[in-house]
Structure formats: C-alpha cells, structure tokens
Short mmCIF file of N, CA and C in Angstrom, two decimals:
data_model
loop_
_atom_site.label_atom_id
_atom_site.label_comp_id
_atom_site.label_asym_id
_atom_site.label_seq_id
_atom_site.Cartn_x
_atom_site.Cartn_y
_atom_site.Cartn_z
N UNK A 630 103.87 82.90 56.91
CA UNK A 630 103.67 84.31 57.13
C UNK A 630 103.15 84.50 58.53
N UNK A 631 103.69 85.50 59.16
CA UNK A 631 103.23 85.32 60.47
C UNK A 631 102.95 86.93 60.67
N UNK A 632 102.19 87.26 61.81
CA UNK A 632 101.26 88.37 62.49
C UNK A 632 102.56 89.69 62.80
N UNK A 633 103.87 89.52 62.18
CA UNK A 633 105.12 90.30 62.78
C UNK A 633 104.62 91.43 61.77
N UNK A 634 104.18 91.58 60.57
CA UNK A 634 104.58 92.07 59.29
C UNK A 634 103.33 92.97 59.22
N UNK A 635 102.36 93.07 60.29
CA UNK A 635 101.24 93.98 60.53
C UNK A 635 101.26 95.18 61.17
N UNK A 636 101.60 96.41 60.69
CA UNK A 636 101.72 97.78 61.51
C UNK A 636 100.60 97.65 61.96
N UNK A 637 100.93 98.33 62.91
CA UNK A 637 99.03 98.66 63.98
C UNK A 637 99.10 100.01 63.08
N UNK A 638 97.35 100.50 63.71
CA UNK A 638 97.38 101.38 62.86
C UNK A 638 97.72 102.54 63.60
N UNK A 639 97.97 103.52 62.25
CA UNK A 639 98.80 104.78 62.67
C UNK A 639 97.71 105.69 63.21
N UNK A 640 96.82 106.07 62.79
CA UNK A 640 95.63 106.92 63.37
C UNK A 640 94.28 106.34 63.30
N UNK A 641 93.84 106.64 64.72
CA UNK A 641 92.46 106.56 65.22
C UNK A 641 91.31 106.99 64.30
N UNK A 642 90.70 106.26 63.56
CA UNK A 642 89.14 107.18 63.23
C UNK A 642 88.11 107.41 64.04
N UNK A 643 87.87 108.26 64.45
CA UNK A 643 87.21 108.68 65.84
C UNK A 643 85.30 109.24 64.89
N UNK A 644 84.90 108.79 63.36
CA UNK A 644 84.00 109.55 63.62
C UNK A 644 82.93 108.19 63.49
N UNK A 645 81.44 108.95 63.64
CA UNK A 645 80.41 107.85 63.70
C UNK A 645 79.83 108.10 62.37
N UNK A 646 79.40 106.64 61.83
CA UNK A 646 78.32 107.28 60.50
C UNK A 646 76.95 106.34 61.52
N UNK A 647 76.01 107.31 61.26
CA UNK A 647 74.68 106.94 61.83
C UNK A 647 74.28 105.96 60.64
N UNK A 648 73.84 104.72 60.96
CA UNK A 648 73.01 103.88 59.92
C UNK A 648 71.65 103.42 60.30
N UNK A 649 70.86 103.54 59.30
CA UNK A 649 69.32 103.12 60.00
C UNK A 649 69.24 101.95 60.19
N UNK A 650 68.34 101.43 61.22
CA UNK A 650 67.73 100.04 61.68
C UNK A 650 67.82 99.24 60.23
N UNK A 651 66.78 99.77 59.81
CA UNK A 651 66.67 98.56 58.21
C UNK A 651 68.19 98.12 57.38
N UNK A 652 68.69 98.92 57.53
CA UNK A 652 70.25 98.35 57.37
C UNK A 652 70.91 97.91 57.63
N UNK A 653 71.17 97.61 59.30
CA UNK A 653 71.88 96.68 59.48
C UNK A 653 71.27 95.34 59.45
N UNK A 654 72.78 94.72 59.20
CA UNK A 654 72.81 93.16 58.72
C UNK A 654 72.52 92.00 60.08
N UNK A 655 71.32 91.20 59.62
CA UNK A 655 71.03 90.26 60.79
C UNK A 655 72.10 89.22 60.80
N UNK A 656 72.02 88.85 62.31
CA UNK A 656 73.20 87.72 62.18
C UNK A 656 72.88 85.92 61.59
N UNK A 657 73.10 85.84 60.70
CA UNK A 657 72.86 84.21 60.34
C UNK A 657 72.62 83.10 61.04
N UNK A 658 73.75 83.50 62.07
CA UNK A 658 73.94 82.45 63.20
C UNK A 658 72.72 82.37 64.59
N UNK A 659 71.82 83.89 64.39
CA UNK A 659 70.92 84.07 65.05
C UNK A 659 69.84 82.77 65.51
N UNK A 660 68.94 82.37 63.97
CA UNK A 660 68.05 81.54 63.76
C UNK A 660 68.35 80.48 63.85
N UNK A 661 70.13 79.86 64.02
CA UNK A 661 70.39 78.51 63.99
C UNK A 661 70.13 78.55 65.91
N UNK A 662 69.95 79.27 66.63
CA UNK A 662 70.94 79.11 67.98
C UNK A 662 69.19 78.38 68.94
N UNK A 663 68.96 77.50 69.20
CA UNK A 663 68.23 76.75 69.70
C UNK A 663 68.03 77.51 71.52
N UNK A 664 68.67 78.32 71.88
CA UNK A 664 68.40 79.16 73.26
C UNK A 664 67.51 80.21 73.03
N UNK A 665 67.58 80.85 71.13
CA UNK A 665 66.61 81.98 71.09
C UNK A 665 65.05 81.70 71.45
N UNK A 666 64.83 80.26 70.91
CA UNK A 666 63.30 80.00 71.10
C UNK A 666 63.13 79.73 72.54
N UNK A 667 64.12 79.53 73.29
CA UNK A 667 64.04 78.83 74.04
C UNK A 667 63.33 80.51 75.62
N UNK A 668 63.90 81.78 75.43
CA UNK A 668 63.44 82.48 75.68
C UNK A 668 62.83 83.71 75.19
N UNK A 669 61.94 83.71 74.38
CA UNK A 669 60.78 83.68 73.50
C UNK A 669 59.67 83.44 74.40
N UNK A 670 58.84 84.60 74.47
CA UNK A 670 57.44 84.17 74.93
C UNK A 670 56.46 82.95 74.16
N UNK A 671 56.05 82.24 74.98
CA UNK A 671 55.12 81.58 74.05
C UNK A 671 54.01 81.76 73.79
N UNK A 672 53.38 81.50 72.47
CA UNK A 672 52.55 81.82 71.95
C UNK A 672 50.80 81.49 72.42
N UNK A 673 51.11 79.75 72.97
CA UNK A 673 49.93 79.70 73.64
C UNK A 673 49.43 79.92 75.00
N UNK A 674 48.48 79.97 75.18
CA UNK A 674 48.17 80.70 76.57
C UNK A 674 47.55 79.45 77.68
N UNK A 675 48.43 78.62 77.59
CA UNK A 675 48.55 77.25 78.60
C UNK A 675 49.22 77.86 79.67
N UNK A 676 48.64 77.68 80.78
CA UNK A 676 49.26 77.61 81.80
C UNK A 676 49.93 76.05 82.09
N UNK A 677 50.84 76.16 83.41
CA UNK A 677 51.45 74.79 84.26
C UNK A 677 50.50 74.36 84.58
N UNK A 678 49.78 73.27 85.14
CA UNK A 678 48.68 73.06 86.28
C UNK A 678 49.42 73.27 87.49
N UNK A 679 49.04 73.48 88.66
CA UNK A 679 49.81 73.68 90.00
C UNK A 679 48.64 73.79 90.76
N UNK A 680 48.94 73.01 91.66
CA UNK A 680 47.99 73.07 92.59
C UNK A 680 47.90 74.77 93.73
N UNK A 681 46.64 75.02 93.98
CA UNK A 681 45.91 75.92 94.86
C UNK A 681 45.72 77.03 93.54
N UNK A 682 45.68 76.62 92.13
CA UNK A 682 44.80 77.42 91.16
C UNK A 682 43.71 76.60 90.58
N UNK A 683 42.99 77.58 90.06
CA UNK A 683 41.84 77.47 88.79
C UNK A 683 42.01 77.85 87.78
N UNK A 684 41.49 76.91 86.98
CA UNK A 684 41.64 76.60 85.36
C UNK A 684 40.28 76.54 84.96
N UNK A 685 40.51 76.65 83.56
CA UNK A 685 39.62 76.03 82.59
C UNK A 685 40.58 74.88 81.56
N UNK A 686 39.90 73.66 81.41
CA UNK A 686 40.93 72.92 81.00
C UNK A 686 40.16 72.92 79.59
N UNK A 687 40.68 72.71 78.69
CA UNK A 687 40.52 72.66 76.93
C UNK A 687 41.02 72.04 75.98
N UNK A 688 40.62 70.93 75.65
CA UNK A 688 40.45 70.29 74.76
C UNK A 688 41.24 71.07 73.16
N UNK A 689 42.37 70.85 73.01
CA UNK A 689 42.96 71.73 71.68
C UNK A 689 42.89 71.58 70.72
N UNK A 690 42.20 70.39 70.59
CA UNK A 690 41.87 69.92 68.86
C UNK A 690 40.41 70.06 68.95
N UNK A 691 39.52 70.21 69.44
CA UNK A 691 38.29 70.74 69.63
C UNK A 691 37.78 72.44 70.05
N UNK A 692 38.63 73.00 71.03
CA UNK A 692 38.22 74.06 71.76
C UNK A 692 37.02 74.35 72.50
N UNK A 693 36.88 72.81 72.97
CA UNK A 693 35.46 72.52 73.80
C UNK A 693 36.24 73.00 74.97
N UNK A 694 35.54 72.58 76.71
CA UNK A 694 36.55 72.62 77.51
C UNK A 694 35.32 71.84 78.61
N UNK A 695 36.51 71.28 79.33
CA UNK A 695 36.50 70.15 80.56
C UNK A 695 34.78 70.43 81.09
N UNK A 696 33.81 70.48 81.36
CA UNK A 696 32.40 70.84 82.07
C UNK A 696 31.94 69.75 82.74
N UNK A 697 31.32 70.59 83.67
CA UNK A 697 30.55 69.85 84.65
C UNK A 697 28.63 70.37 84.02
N UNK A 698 27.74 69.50 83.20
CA UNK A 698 26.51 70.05 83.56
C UNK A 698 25.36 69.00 84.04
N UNK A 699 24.21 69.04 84.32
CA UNK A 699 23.42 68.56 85.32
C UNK A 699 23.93 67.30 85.69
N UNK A 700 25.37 67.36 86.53
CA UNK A 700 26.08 66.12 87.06
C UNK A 700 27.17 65.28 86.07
N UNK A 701 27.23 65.58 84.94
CA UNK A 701 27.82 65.11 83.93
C UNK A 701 28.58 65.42 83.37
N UNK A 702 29.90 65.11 83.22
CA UNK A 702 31.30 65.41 82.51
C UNK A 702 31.28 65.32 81.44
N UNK A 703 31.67 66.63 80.67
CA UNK A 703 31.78 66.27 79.24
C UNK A 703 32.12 67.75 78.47
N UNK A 704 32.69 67.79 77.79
CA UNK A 704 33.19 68.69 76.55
C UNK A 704 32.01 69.36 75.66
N UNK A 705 32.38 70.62 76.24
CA UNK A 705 31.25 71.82 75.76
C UNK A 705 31.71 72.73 75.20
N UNK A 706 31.32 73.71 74.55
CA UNK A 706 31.65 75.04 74.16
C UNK A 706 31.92 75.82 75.12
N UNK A 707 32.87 76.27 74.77
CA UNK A 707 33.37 77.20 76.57
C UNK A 707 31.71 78.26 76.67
N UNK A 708 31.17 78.86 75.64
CA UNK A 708 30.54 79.95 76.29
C UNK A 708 28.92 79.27 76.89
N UNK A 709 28.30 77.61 77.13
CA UNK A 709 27.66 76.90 77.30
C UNK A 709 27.37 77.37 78.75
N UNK A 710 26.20 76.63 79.56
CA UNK A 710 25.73 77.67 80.90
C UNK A 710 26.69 76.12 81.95
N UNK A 711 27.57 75.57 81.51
CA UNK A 711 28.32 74.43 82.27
C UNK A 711 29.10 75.01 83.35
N UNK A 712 29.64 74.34 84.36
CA UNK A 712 30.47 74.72 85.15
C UNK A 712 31.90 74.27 84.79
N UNK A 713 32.52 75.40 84.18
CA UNK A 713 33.79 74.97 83.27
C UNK A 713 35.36 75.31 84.53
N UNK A 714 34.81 75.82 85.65
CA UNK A 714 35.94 76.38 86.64
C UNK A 714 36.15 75.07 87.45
N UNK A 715 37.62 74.57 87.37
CA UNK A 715 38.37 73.36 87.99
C UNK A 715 39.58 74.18 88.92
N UNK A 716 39.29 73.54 90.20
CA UNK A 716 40.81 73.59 91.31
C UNK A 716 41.49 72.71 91.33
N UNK A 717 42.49 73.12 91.20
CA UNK A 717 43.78 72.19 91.43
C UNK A 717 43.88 72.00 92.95
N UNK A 718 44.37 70.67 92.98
CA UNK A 718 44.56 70.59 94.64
C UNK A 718 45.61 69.59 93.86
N UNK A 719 46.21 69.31 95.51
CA UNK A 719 47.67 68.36 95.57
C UNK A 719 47.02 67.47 96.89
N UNK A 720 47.13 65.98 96.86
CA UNK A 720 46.91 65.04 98.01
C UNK A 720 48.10 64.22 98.14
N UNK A 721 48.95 64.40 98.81
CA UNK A 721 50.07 62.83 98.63
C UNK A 721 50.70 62.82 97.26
N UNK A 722 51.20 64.06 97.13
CA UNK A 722 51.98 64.40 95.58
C UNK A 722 50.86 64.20 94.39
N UNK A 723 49.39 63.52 94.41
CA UNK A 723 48.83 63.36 93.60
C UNK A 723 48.21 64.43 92.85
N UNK A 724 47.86 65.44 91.62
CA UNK A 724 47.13 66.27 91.37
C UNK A 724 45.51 65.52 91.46
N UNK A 725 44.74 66.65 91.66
CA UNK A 725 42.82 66.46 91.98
C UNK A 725 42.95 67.75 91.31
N UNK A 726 41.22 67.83 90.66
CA UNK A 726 40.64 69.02 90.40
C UNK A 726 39.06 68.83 90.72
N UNK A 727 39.13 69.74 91.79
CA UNK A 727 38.00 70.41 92.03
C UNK A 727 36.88 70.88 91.55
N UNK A 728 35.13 70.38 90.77
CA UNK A 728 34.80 71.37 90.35
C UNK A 728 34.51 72.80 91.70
N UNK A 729 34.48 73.94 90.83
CA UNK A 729 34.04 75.15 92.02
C UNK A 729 32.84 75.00 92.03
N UNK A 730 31.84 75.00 91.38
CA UNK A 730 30.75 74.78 91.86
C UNK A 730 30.48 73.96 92.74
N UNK A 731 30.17 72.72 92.36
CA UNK A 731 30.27 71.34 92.72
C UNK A 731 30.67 71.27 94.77
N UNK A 732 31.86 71.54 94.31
CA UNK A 732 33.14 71.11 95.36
C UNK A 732 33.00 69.58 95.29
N UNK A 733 32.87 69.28 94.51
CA UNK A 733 33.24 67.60 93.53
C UNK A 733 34.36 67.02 93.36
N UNK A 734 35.07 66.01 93.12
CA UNK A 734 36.72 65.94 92.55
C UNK A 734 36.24 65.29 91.63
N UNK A 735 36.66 65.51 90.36
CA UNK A 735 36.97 64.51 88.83
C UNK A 735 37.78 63.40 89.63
N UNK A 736 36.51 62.54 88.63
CA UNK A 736 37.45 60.89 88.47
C UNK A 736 36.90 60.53 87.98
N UNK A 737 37.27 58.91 87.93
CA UNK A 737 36.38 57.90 87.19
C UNK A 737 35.47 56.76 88.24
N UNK A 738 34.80 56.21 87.02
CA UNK A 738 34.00 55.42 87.86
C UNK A 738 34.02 53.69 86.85
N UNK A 739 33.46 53.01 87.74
CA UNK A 739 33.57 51.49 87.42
C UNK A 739 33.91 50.81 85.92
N UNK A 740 33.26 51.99 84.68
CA UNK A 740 33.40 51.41 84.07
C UNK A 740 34.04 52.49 82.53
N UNK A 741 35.32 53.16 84.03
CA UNK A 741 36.02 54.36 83.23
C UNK A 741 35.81 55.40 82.79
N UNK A 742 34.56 56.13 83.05
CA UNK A 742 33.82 57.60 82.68
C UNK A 742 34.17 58.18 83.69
N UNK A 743 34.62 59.34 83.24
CA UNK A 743 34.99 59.88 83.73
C UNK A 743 33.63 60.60 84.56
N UNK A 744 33.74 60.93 86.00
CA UNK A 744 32.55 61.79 86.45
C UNK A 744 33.32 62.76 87.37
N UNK A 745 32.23 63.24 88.29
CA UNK A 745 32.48 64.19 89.08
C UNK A 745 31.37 64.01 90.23
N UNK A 746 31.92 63.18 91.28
CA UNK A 746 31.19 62.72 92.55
C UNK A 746 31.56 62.74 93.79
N UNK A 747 32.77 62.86 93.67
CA UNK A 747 33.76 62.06 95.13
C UNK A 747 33.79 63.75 95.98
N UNK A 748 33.79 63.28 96.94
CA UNK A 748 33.82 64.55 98.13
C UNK A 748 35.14 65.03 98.48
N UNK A 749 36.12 63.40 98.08
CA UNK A 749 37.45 63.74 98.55
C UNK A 749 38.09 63.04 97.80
N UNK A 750 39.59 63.43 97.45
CA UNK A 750 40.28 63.01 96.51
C UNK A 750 40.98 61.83 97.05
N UNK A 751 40.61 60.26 96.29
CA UNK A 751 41.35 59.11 96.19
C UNK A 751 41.84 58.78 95.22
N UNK A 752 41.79 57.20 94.99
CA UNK A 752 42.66 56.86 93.86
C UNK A 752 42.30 56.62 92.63
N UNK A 753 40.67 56.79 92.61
CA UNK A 753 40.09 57.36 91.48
C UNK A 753 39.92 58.79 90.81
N UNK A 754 40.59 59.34 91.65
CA UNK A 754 40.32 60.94 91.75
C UNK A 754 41.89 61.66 91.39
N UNK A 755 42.41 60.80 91.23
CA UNK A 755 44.19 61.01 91.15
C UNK A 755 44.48 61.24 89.65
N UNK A 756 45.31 62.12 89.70
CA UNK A 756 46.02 62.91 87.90
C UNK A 756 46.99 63.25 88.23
N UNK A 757 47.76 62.73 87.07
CA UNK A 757 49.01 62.78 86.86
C UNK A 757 49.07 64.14 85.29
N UNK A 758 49.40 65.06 85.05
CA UNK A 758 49.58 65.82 84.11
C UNK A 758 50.91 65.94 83.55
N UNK A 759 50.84 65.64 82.44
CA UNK A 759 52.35 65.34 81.63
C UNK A 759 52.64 66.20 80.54
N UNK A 760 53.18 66.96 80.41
CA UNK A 760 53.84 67.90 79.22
C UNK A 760 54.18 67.33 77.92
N UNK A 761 53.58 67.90 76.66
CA UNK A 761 53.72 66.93 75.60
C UNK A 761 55.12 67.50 74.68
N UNK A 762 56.04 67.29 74.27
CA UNK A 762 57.10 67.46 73.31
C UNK A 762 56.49 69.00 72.74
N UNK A 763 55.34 68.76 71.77
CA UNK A 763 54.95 69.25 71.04
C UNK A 763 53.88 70.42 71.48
N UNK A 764 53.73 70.95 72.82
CA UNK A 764 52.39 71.69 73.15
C UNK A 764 51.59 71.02 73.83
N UNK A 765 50.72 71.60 74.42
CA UNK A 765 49.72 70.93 75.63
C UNK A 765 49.95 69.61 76.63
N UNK A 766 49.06 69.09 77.12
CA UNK A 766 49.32 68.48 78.38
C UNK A 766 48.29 67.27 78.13
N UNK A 767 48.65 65.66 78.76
CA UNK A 767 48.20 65.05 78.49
C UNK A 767 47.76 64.44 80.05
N UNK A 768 46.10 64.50 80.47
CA UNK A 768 45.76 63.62 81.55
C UNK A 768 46.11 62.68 81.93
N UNK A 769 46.99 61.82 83.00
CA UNK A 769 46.89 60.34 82.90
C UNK A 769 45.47 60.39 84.38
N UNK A 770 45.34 59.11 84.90
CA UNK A 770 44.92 58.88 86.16
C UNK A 770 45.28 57.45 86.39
N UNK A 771 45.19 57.37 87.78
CA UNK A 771 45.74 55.85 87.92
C UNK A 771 44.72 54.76 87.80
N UNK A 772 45.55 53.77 87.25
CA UNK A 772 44.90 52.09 87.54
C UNK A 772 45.78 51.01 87.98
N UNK A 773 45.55 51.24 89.10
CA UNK A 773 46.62 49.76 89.83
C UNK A 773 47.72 50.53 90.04
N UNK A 774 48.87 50.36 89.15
CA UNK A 774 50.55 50.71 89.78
C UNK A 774 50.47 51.30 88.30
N UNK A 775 49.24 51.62 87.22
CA UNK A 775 49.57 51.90 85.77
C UNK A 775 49.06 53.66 85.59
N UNK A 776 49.45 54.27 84.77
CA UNK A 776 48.90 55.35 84.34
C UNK A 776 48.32 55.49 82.96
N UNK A 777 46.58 55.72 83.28
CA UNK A 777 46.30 55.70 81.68
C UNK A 777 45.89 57.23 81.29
N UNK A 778 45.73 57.33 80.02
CA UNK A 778 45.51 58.45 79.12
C UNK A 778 43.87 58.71 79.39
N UNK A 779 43.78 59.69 79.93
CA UNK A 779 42.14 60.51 79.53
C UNK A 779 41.54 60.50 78.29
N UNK A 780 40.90 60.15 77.08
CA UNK A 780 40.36 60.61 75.95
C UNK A 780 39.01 60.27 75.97
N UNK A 781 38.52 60.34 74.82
CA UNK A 781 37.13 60.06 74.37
C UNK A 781 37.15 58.50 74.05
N UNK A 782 36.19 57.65 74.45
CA UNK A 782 35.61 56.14 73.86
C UNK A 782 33.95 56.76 73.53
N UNK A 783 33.91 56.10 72.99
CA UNK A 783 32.33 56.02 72.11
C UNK A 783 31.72 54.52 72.73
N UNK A 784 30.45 54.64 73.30
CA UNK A 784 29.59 54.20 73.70
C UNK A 784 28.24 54.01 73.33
N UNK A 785 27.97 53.10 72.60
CA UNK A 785 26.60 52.94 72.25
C UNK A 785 26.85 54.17 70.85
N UNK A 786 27.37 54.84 70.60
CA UNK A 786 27.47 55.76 69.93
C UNK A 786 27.61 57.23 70.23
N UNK A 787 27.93 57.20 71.70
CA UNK A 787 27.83 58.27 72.19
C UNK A 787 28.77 58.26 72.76
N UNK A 788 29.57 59.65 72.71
CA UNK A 788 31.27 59.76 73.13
C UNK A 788 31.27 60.49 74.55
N UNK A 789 32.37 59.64 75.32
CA UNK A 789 32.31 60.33 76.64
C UNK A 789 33.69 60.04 76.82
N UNK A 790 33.71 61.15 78.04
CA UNK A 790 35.48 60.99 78.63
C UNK A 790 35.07 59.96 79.31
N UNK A 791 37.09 59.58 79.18
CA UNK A 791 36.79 58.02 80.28
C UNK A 791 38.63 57.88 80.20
N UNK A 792 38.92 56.45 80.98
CA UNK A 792 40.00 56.43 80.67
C UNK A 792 40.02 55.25 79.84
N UNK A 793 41.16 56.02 78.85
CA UNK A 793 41.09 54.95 77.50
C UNK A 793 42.23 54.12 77.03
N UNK A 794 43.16 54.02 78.33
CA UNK A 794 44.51 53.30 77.75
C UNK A 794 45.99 53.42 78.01
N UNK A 795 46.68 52.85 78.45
CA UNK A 795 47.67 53.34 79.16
C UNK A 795 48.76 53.07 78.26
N UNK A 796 49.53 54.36 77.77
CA UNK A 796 50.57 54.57 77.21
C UNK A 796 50.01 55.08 75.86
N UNK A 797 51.24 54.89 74.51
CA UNK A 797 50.55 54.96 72.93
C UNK A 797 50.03 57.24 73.12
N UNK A 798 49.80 56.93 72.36
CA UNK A 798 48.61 58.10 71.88
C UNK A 798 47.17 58.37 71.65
N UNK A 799 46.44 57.54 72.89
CA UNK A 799 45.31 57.51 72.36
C UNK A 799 44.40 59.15 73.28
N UNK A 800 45.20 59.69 74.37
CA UNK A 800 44.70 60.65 74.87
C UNK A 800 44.43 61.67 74.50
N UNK A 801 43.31 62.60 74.96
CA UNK A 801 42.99 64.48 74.33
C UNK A 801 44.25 65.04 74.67
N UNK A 802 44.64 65.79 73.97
CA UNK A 802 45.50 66.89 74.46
C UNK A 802 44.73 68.24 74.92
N UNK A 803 45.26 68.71 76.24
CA UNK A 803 44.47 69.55 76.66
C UNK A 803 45.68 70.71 76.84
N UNK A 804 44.73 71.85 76.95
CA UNK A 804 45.78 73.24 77.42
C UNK A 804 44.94 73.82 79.00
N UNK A 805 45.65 74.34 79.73
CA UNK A 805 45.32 74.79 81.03
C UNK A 805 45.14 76.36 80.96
N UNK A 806 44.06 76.84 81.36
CA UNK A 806 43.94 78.23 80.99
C UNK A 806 43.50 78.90 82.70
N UNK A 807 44.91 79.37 83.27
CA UNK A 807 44.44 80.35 84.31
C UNK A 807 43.70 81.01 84.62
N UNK A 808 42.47 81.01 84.89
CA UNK A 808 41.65 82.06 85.85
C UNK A 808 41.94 82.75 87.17
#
C-alpha cells in the first residue's frame, strides 16, 4: 500500500480550541533526554574556585567551614568568631588560598597539618581542586611529582586537617561558597 491512495484534505479547519495548562500532555521523552539536567540550574550553591576570588570553603558532610583561629586551621561552625574568608590566587598554574585576615597561604607542614604560615605561595602551599562526579570539590596538594587528598587524620585523638593520601577516597568533600 503506498502514500498514492491519500486525498489531501479538502478543507482547512481554521478554528482554535483554547486548552488549559493542566491539560496538556507532557512529553515522555522529556525526562529520558540527559541535556535537560544538563541546563537546569543547580541546586547547590558551590561556586568554581578561580583565582582573584573569595570563598568560604565547607566541609559538606559536616557544614563546618575551612577557619583560620588563634593561628590554627581547622573546621568550625561557619557562625564561630574564626577567620573563615580565603583568596584564591594562581602562582605557576598552581591554585593558593589566601587567608584575608592573615594574608597567610594554606599549606602544610612537616608532618602534614595542614596550617596557615607561609607569606608566599610554594610547594607546600600548592592546590590542585578537582570536581567530584557526584557534587563538590576535592583538595589535592602536592608531594613530590604526587597529588594527595586533604581530609581529617586523628592524632593523639584529636582530628586535624592534614594531607591524608594520595588517590582512593579518603578526602573531605568541600563546596566553594562566593563572597
């Protein structure tokens, strides 16, 4: 059977029926199409890191965030009297953050704690920020030619940032929050 045996049609219907919103039919094929999410605002309020801004960096399975207090790095309650404001800077493609107070750079020290001392950003002072599959951003910093993960080690019983391992999953996931 072929398309010969089809009159076109003889007259035009020229009128409109108005139908309400709630009636029409969604398309099926909508929710399969992997581009819709794809421009979709997102829901969390992470910024990129990029250097020549300020952040507050945050801890997402806690909702502590990154602090500087009497000299000491460590995960606080954001509304705590800490210095929670970090600059991004760029050295030799490397990311640094700045405290603002301070004018400090995060890094580590001899025996991987993370601090906040250095005047100027080296190769203790160096971050690498990596985008996770799943949401938030994972610290590395360098050791040697390696990149390890930022998280918590426990010390004596007492938990501090440090660097804890290069590769695996052992790092915080953090979110970047524009100021």
């Amino acid at each position: 059977m072929g398309f010969d045996n089809i009159a076109p049609p003889s007259e035009t219907d020229s009128s409109t029926a108005n139908t309400p919103p709630s009636s029409v039919a969604e398309d099926p094929l909508y929710a399969l199409d992997p581009l819709n999410d794809f421009f979709a605002p997102s829901p969390s309020s992470s910024s990129v890191p990029w250097p020549n801004s300020t952040f507050i960096i945050r801890c997402l399975s806690s909702g502590h965030v990154l602090t500087l207090l009497n000299g000491k790095v460590q995960l606080a309650s954001p509304g705590s009297q800490a210095s929670i404001h970090w600059r991004c800077v760029e050295t030799k493609g490397w990311l640094g953050f700045r405290n603002v107070t301070s004018g400090k750079f995060l890094g580590y020290g001899e025996h991987g704690n993370l601090r906040c001392v250095a005047d100027k950003q080296q190769d203790w002072e160096n971050f690498c920020v990596r985008l996770r599959p799943d949401g938030g951003y994972i610290l590395l910093v360098t050791e040697w030619e390696r990149l390890w993960h930022v998280g918590i080690k426990v010390v004596r019983g007492i938990e501090k940032l440090a660097k804890v391992g290069e590769g695996g999953s052992d790092g915080v996931v953090w979110e970047f929050v524009k100021v």
